[in-house]
PDB file of C-alpha atoms in Angstrom:
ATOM      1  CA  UNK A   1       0.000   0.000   0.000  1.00  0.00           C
ATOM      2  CA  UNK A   2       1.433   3.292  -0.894  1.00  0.00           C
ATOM      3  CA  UNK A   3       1.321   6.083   1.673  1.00  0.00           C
ATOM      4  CA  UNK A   4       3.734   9.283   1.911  1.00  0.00           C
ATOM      5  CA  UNK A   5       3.931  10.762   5.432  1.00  0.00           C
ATOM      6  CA  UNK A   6       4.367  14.350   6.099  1.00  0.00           C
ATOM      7  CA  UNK A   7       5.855  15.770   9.374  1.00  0.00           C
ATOM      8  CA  UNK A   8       7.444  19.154   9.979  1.00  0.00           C
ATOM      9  CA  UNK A   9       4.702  21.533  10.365  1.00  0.00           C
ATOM     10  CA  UNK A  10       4.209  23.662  13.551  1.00  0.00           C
ATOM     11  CA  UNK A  11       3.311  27.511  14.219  1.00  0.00           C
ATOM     12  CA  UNK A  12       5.793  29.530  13.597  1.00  0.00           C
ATOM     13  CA  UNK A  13       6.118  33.238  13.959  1.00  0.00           C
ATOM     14  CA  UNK A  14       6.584  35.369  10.590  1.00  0.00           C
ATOM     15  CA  UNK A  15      10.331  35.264   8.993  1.00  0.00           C
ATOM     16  CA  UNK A  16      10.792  31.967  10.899  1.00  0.00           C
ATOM     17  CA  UNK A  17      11.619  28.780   9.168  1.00  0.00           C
ATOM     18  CA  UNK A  18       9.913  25.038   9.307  1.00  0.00           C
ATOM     19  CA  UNK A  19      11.825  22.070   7.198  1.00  0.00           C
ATOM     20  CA  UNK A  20       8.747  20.161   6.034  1.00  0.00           C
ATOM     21  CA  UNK A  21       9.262  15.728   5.000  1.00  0.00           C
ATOM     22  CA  UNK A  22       7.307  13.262   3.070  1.00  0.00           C
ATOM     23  CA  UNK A  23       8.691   9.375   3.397  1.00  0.00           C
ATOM     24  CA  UNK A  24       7.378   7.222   0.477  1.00  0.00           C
ATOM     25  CA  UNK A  25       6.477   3.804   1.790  1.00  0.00           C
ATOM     26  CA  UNK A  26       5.453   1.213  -0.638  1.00  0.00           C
ATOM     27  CA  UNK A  27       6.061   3.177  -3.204  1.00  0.00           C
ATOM     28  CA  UNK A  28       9.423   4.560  -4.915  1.00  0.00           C
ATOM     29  CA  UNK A  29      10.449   8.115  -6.309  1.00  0.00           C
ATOM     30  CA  UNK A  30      13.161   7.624  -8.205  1.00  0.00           C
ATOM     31  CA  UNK A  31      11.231   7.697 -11.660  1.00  0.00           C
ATOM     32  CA  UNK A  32       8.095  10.289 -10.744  1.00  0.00           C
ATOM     33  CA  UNK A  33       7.423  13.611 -10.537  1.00  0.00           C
ATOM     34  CA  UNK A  34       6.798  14.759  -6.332  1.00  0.00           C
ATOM     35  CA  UNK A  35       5.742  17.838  -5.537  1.00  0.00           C
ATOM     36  CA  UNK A  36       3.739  20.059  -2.600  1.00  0.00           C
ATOM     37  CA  UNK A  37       0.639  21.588  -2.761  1.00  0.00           C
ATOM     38  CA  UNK A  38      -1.083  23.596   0.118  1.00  0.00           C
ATOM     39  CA  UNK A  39      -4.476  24.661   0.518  1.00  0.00           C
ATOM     40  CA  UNK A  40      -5.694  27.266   2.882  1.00  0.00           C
ATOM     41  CA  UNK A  41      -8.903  28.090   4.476  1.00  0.00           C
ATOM     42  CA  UNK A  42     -11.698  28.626   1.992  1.00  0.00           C
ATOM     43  CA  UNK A  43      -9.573  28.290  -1.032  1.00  0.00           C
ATOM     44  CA  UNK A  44      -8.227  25.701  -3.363  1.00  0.00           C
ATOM     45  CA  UNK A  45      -5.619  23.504  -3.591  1.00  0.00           C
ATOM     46  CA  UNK A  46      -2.582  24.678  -5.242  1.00  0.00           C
ATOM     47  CA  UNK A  47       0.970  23.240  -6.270  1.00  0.00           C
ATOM     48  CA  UNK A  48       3.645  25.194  -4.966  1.00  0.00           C
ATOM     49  CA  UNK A  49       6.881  23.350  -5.877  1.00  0.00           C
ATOM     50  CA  UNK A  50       7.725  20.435  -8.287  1.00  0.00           C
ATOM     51  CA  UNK A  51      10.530  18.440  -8.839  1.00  0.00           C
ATOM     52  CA  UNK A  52      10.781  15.965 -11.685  1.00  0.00           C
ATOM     53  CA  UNK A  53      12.649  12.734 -11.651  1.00  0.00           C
ATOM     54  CA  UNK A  54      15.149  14.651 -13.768  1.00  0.00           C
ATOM     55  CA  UNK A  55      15.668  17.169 -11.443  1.00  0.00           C
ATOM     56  CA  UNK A  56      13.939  20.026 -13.000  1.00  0.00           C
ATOM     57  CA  UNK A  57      12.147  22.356 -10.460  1.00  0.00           C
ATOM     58  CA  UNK A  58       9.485  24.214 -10.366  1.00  0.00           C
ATOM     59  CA  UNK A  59       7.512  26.972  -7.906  1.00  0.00           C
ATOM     60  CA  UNK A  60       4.760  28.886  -8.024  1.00  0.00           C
ATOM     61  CA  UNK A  61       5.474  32.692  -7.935  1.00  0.00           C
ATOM     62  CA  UNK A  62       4.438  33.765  -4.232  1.00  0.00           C
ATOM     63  CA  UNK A  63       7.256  31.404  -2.589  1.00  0.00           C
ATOM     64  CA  UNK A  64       9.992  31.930  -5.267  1.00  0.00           C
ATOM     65  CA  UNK A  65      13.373  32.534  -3.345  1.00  0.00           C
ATOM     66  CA  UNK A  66      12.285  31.217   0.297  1.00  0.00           C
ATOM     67  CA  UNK A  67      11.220  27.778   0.034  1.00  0.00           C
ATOM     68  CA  UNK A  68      13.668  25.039  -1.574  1.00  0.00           C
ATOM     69  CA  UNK A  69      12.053  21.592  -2.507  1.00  0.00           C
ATOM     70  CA  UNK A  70      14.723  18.632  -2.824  1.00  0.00           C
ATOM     71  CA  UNK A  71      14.284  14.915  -2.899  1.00  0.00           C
ATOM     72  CA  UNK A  72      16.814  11.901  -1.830  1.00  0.00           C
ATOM     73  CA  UNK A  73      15.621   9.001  -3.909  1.00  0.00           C
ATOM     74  CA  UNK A  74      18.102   6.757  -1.754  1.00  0.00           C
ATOM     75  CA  UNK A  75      15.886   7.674   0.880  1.00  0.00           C
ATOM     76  CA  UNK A  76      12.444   7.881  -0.934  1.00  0.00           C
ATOM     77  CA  UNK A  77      12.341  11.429   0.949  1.00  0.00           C
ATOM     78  CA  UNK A  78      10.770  14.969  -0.139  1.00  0.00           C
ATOM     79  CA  UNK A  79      11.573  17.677   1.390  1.00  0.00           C
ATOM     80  CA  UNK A  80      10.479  21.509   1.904  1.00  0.00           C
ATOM     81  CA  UNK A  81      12.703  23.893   3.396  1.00  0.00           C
ATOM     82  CA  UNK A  82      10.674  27.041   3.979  1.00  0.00           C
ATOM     83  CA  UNK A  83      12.324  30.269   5.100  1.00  0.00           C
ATOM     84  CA  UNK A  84      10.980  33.931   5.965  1.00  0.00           C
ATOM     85  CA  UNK A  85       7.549  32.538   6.402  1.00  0.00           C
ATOM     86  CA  UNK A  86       5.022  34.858   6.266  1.00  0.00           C
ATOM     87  CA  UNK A  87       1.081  35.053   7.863  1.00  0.00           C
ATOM     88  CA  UNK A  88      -0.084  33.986   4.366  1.00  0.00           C
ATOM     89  CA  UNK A  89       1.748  30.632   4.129  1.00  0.00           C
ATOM     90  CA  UNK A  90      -0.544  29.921   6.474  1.00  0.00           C
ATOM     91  CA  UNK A  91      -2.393  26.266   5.523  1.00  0.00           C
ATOM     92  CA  UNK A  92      -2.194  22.856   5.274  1.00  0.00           C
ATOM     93  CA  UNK A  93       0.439  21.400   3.398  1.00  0.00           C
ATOM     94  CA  UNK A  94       0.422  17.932   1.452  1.00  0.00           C
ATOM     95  CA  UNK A  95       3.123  16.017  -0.473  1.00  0.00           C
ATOM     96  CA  UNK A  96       2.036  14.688  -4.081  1.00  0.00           C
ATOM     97  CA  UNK A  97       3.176  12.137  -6.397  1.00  0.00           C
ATOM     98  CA  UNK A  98       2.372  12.718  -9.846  1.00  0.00           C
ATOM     99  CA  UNK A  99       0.597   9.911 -11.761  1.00  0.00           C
ATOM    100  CA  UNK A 100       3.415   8.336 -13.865  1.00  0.00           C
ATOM    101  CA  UNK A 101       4.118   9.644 -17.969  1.00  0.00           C
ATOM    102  CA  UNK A 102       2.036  13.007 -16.462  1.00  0.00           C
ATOM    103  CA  UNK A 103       3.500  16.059 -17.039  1.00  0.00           C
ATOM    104  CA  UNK A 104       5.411  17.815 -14.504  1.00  0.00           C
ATOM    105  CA  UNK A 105       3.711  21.183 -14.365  1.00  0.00           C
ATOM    106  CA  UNK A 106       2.120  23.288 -11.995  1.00  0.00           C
ATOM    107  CA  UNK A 107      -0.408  24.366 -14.384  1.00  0.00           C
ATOM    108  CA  UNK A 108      -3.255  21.704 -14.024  1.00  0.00           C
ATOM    109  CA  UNK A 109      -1.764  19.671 -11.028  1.00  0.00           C
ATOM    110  CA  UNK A 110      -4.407  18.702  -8.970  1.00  0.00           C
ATOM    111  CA  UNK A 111      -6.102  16.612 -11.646  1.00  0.00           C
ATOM    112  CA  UNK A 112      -1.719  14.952 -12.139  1.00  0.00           C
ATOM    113  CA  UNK A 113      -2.013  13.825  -8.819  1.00  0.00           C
ATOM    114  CA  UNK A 114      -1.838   9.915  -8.170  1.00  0.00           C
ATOM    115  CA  UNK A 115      -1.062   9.849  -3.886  1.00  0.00           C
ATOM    116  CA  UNK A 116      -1.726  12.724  -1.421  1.00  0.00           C
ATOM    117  CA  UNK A 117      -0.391  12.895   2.173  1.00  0.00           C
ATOM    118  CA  UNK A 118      -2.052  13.340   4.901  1.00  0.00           C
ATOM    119  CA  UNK A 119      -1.336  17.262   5.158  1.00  0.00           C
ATOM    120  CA  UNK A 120       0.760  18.454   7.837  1.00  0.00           C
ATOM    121  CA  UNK A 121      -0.165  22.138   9.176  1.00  0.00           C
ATOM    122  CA  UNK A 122       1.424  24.969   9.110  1.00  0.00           C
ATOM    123  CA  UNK A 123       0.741  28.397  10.791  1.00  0.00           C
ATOM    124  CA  UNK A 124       2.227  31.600  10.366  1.00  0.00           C
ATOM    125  CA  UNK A 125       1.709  33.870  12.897  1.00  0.00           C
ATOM    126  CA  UNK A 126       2.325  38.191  12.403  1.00  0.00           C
TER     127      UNK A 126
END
């Protein structure tokens, strides 16, 4: 059974810093596209970083230049280094695997998405 498990959220104050995980179980990166999404109160769910198997990388405008997503396929880890948080990175966050052959894009990535995460919150205080 595949699962990926997030951990790493918290409440954090705003220009603080959380290191968000995923671990793959039953399931192995190597050859997909992972990414994270989050979705905040009354609003949708959004990707907001990619990386391919290939190691291209991709993130949505509003957290280019303070988060970093990076993967160790040795580990069948995802990571999410976020820095200089601010109040509206407030949400839950969820690790994705893209369904395999789909494109990695941000553009359309709900609908690319084979396994979610649980979600792991985080909260962004002012």
């Amino acid at each position: 059974q595949v699962q990926l498990v997030e951990s790493g959220g918290g409440s954090v104050q705003a220009g603080g810093s959380l290191n968000l995980s995923c671990a793959a179980v039953g399931y192995n990166i190597r050859m997909e596209c992972m990414g994270w999404f989050r979705q905040a109160p009354n609003k949708s769910r959004e990707a907001i970083a990619l990386n391919s198997f290939s190691g291209i990388i991709s993130y949505v405008d509003s957290i280019e230049g303070r988060f970093t997503i990076s993967r160790d396929n040795a580990k069948n880890m995802v990571y999410l280094q976020m820095n200089s948080l601010k109040p509206e990175d407030t949400a839950m966050y969820y690790c994705a695997a893209y369904r395999p052959w789909a494109q990695c894009t941000l553009v359309g990535a709900v609908s690319a998405v084979e396994h979610w995460g649980q979600g792991t919150q985080v909260t962004v205080s002012s």
